[in-house]
Amino acid sequence: MRACISKYFRQKNTSAFVVGCWVFLLIFSVVFSVEVQAQVQQKDDLPSPKGAFFRSLVVPGWGHYYAENDNWNRGKYHLAGEVVLVLSYFGLDARANYLEQDYFTFAEARANTDLSGKSRDFIIAVGNYDNLAAYNDAQLRTRNWDQVFPESSEYQWNWESTQHRFQYQDARERVERNRSQLPTLVALMVANRLVSGISAFIHARDLVDNTPEASFSYVNTFGEPGITANLRFNF
């Protein structure tokens, strides 16, 4: 049971990290929601630059839609990019998990060993040596005594052929190549959110700054009674 639990968390670790980041951003946006709403009301329902920024941190493109829902083409690009990145991330993660389970089963069938709950060093050693005796002998000859595995049945393996060992090694390396791309996708998700947030902030700020201002007076510019209207546009 312990081995199964350990294997489950090893496979889901990176996915849990990404989900945790999204939850954090969602909570972060909720914390600022009261302040953002107050700022919106004070400005006669004009979009809040802060509100646009925090919304885009949660969902890229949301800030642009919030600022101007009939003109948010830039936000659509960020949203589309997010969809592609998320699908790519979970697609690669799912494929890596599938391939890992496949070579775990292969090792059990062809080398008579159970990799569940084992360390990464052990999993690599199984692909580099035909059996436990050959591995331990190599470590003793190079005086890597701390790398020697116990001579117990739990750590025993013995490949039926070298070709099978090579197949196992190729499958393991494919899994590592797939998983090595996951941090890059996470970094791109973060970058997409930041760029979208900054862009939405600037767009909302420009909308607020460029709002026409009107004023009326019962005394005209000559100091005589009358109505004077002033209308100012900011560019």
Short mmCIF file of C-alpha atoms in Angstrom, two decimals, residues 44-210:
data_model
loop_
_atom_site.label_atom_id
_atom_site.label_comp_id
_atom_site.label_asym_id
_atom_site.label_seq_id
_atom_site.Cartn_x
_atom_site.Cartn_y
_atom_site.Cartn_z
CA ASP A 44 -18.71 55.59 -12.15
CA ASP A 45 -18.30 51.97 -13.29
CA LEU A 46 -15.19 52.65 -15.35
CA PRO A 47 -12.85 49.64 -15.57
CA SER A 48 -10.30 49.42 -12.78
CA PRO A 49 -6.71 48.85 -13.98
CA LYS A 50 -6.02 46.79 -10.86
CA GLY A 51 -9.15 44.75 -11.46
CA ALA A 52 -8.08 44.06 -15.03
CA PHE A 53 -4.61 43.03 -13.89
CA PHE A 54 -5.76 40.59 -11.21
CA ARG A 55 -8.38 39.03 -13.46
CA SER A 56 -5.76 38.30 -16.10
CA LEU A 57 -3.58 36.65 -13.47
CA VAL A 58 -6.37 34.16 -12.87
CA VAL A 59 -7.46 33.67 -16.50
CA PRO A 60 -5.41 35.35 -19.26
CA GLY A 61 -7.70 37.51 -21.39
CA TRP A 62 -10.29 38.00 -18.65
CA GLY A 63 -8.83 41.41 -17.79
CA HIS A 64 -9.18 42.61 -21.38
CA TYR A 65 -12.78 41.39 -21.52
CA TYR A 66 -13.52 43.12 -18.21
CA ALA A 67 -11.99 46.39 -19.41
CA GLU A 68 -13.80 46.45 -22.76
CA ASN A 69 -15.93 43.44 -23.61
CA ASP A 70 -16.62 44.56 -27.18
CA ASN A 71 -12.96 45.07 -28.00
CA TRP A 72 -10.75 42.44 -26.38
CA ASN A 73 -8.94 40.88 -29.34
CA ARG A 74 -5.60 41.00 -27.49
CA GLY A 75 -7.22 39.11 -24.63
CA LYS A 76 -8.44 36.40 -27.00
CA TYR A 77 -4.87 35.68 -28.05
CA HIS A 78 -3.77 35.32 -24.43
CA LEU A 79 -6.76 33.09 -23.66
CA ALA A 80 -6.07 30.89 -26.70
CA GLY A 81 -2.42 30.64 -25.70
CA GLU A 82 -3.45 29.55 -22.21
CA VAL A 83 -5.71 26.82 -23.57
CA VAL A 84 -2.89 25.48 -25.77
CA LEU A 85 -0.40 25.53 -22.88
CA VAL A 86 -2.76 23.82 -20.44
CA LEU A 87 -3.72 21.10 -22.92
CA SER A 88 -0.04 20.57 -23.79
CA TYR A 89 0.92 20.32 -20.13
CA PHE A 90 -1.69 17.77 -19.14
CA GLY A 91 -1.24 15.91 -22.42
CA LEU A 92 2.51 15.49 -21.81
CA ASP A 93 1.94 14.61 -18.17
CA ALA A 94 -0.64 11.97 -19.06
CA ARG A 95 1.63 10.51 -21.74
CA ALA A 96 4.57 10.38 -19.31
CA ASN A 97 2.44 8.60 -16.72
CA TYR A 98 1.25 6.10 -19.33
CA LEU A 99 4.79 5.39 -20.55
CA GLU A 100 6.03 5.05 -16.98
CA GLN A 101 3.36 2.50 -16.14
CA ASP A 102 4.25 0.69 -19.35
CA TYR A 103 7.95 0.29 -18.52
CA PHE A 104 7.11 -0.59 -14.89
CA THR A 105 5.04 -3.49 -16.23
CA PHE A 106 7.78 -4.38 -18.73
CA ALA A 107 10.42 -4.52 -15.96
CA GLU A 108 8.19 -6.73 -13.84
CA ALA A 109 7.63 -9.14 -16.73
CA ARG A 110 11.18 -9.22 -18.19
CA ALA A 111 13.41 -8.51 -15.19
CA ASN A 112 11.23 -9.91 -12.40
CA THR A 113 11.36 -6.73 -10.32
CA ASP A 114 8.79 -4.36 -8.87
CA LEU A 115 9.67 -0.66 -9.39
CA SER A 116 6.74 0.69 -7.36
CA GLY A 117 7.96 2.98 -4.59
CA LYS A 118 11.59 2.63 -5.63
CA SER A 119 14.02 5.54 -5.82
CA ARG A 120 15.08 7.15 -9.08
CA ASP A 121 18.61 5.77 -8.57
CA PHE A 122 17.26 2.23 -8.44
CA ILE A 123 15.10 2.74 -11.54
CA ILE A 124 18.13 4.05 -13.46
CA ALA A 125 20.33 1.21 -12.20
CA VAL A 126 17.87 -1.38 -13.49
CA GLY A 127 18.33 0.07 -16.98
CA ASN A 128 22.13 0.22 -16.79
CA TYR A 129 22.93 -3.26 -15.45
CA ASP A 130 21.67 -6.75 -16.24
CA ASN A 131 21.15 -7.68 -12.58
CA LEU A 132 21.69 -6.56 -8.99
CA ALA A 133 24.92 -8.49 -8.59
CA ALA A 134 26.52 -6.73 -11.58
CA TYR A 135 25.42 -3.33 -10.28
CA ASN A 136 26.68 -3.87 -6.71
CA ASP A 137 29.98 -5.27 -8.01
CA ALA A 138 30.52 -2.13 -10.11
CA GLN A 139 29.80 0.12 -7.10
CA LEU A 140 32.18 -1.80 -4.84
CA ARG A 141 34.99 -1.67 -7.41
CA THR A 142 34.61 2.11 -7.68
CA ARG A 143 34.26 2.43 -3.87
CA ASN A 144 30.75 3.89 -4.04
CA TRP A 145 29.71 1.95 -0.95
CA ASP A 146 26.80 4.24 -0.21
CA GLN A 147 25.29 3.39 -3.63
CA VAL A 148 25.10 -0.37 -2.99
CA PHE A 149 21.56 -1.84 -2.77
CA PRO A 150 20.65 -4.55 -0.24
CA GLU A 151 20.83 -8.15 -1.42
CA SER A 152 17.18 -8.67 -0.58
CA SER A 153 14.40 -9.95 -2.83
CA GLU A 154 12.88 -6.46 -2.89
CA TYR A 155 15.88 -5.09 -4.82
CA GLN A 156 16.63 -8.09 -7.03
CA TRP A 157 16.35 -7.90 -10.81
CA ASN A 158 17.63 -10.02 -13.66
CA TRP A 159 16.97 -9.17 -17.29
CA GLU A 160 16.10 -12.00 -19.65
CA SER A 161 18.28 -10.37 -22.33
CA THR A 162 20.32 -7.24 -22.91
CA GLN A 163 17.89 -6.24 -25.65
CA HIS A 164 15.06 -6.14 -23.14
CA ARG A 165 17.15 -3.94 -20.88
CA PHE A 166 17.78 -1.53 -23.75
CA GLN A 167 14.05 -1.37 -24.48
CA TYR A 168 13.38 -0.54 -20.85
CA GLN A 169 16.08 2.15 -20.86
CA ASP A 170 14.67 3.77 -24.00
CA ALA A 171 11.18 3.89 -22.48
CA ARG A 172 12.48 5.43 -19.25
CA GLU A 173 14.40 8.10 -21.14
CA ARG A 174 11.27 8.99 -23.15
CA VAL A 175 9.41 9.55 -19.90
CA GLU A 176 12.14 11.86 -18.61
CA ARG A 177 12.21 13.81 -21.87
CA ASN A 178 8.45 14.35 -21.66
CA ARG A 179 8.58 15.43 -18.03
CA SER A 180 11.55 17.71 -18.62
CA GLN A 181 9.29 19.86 -20.83
CA LEU A 182 6.69 20.40 -18.08
CA PRO A 183 8.61 23.14 -16.19
CA THR A 184 9.00 25.07 -19.46
CA LEU A 185 5.25 24.96 -20.03
CA VAL A 186 4.63 26.15 -16.46
CA ALA A 187 7.04 29.05 -17.00
CA LEU A 188 5.21 29.97 -20.22
CA MET A 189 1.87 29.93 -18.36
CA VAL A 190 3.26 32.31 -15.75
CA ALA A 191 4.72 34.58 -18.44
CA ASN A 192 1.44 34.57 -20.36
CA ARG A 193 -0.44 35.65 -17.23
CA LEU A 194 1.99 38.44 -16.44
CA VAL A 195 2.02 39.80 -19.99
CA SER A 196 -1.77 39.55 -20.20
CA GLY A 197 -2.14 41.26 -16.82
CA ILE A 198 0.18 44.14 -17.69
CA SER A 199 -1.50 44.60 -21.08
CA ALA A 200 -4.99 44.60 -19.51
CA PHE A 201 -3.82 47.05 -16.83
CA ILE A 202 -2.51 49.48 -19.46
CA HIS A 203 -5.64 49.10 -21.59
CA ALA A 204 -7.97 49.78 -18.64
CA ARG A 205 -5.84 52.73 -17.50
CA ASP A 206 -5.94 54.27 -20.97
CA LEU A 207 -9.73 53.91 -21.06
CA VAL A 208 -10.01 55.72 -17.73
CA ASP A 209 -7.54 58.47 -18.70
CA ASN A 210 -9.19 59.07 -22.09
#
